[in-house]
Amino acid sequence: MKSIGEIVDSLTSDKLEEGTKEKVENRI
């Protein structure tokens, strides 16, 4: 099983990646 920290890191990294994609799309 993953530790809570690992799960949180994976969730936050996913959200960050989605946020950066949205920002890039807005710039275009």
Short mmCIF file of C-alpha atoms in Angstrom, two decimals:
data_model
loop_
_atom_site.label_atom_id
_atom_site.label_comp_id
_atom_site.label_asym_id
_atom_site.label_seq_id
_atom_site.Cartn_x
_atom_site.Cartn_y
_atom_site.Cartn_z
CA MET A 1 0.00 0.00 0.00
CA LYS A 2 1.08 3.57 -0.60
CA SER A 3 1.61 5.89 2.30
CA ILE A 4 -0.74 8.85 2.73
CA GLY A 5 2.09 11.19 1.70
CA GLU A 6 2.61 9.30 -1.57
CA ILE A 7 -1.13 9.38 -2.35
CA VAL A 8 -1.31 13.12 -1.64
CA ASP A 9 1.78 13.75 -3.78
CA SER A 10 0.28 11.83 -6.70
CA LEU A 11 -3.06 13.68 -6.39
CA THR A 12 -1.46 17.11 -6.13
CA SER A 13 0.91 16.42 -9.03
CA ASP A 14 -2.07 15.37 -11.17
CA LYS A 15 -3.90 18.59 -10.27
CA LEU A 16 -0.79 20.67 -11.00
CA GLU A 17 -0.38 19.02 -14.39
CA GLU A 18 -4.03 19.75 -15.25
CA GLY A 19 -3.60 23.36 -14.11
CA THR A 20 -0.51 23.88 -16.26
CA LYS A 21 -2.28 22.39 -19.28
CA GLU A 22 -5.18 24.81 -18.78
CA LYS A 23 -2.78 27.76 -18.45
CA VAL A 24 -0.96 26.78 -21.63
CA GLU A 25 -4.25 26.44 -23.52
CA ASN A 26 -5.33 29.88 -22.30
CA ARG A 27 -2.07 31.43 -23.58
CA ILE A 28 -2.55 30.03 -27.07
#
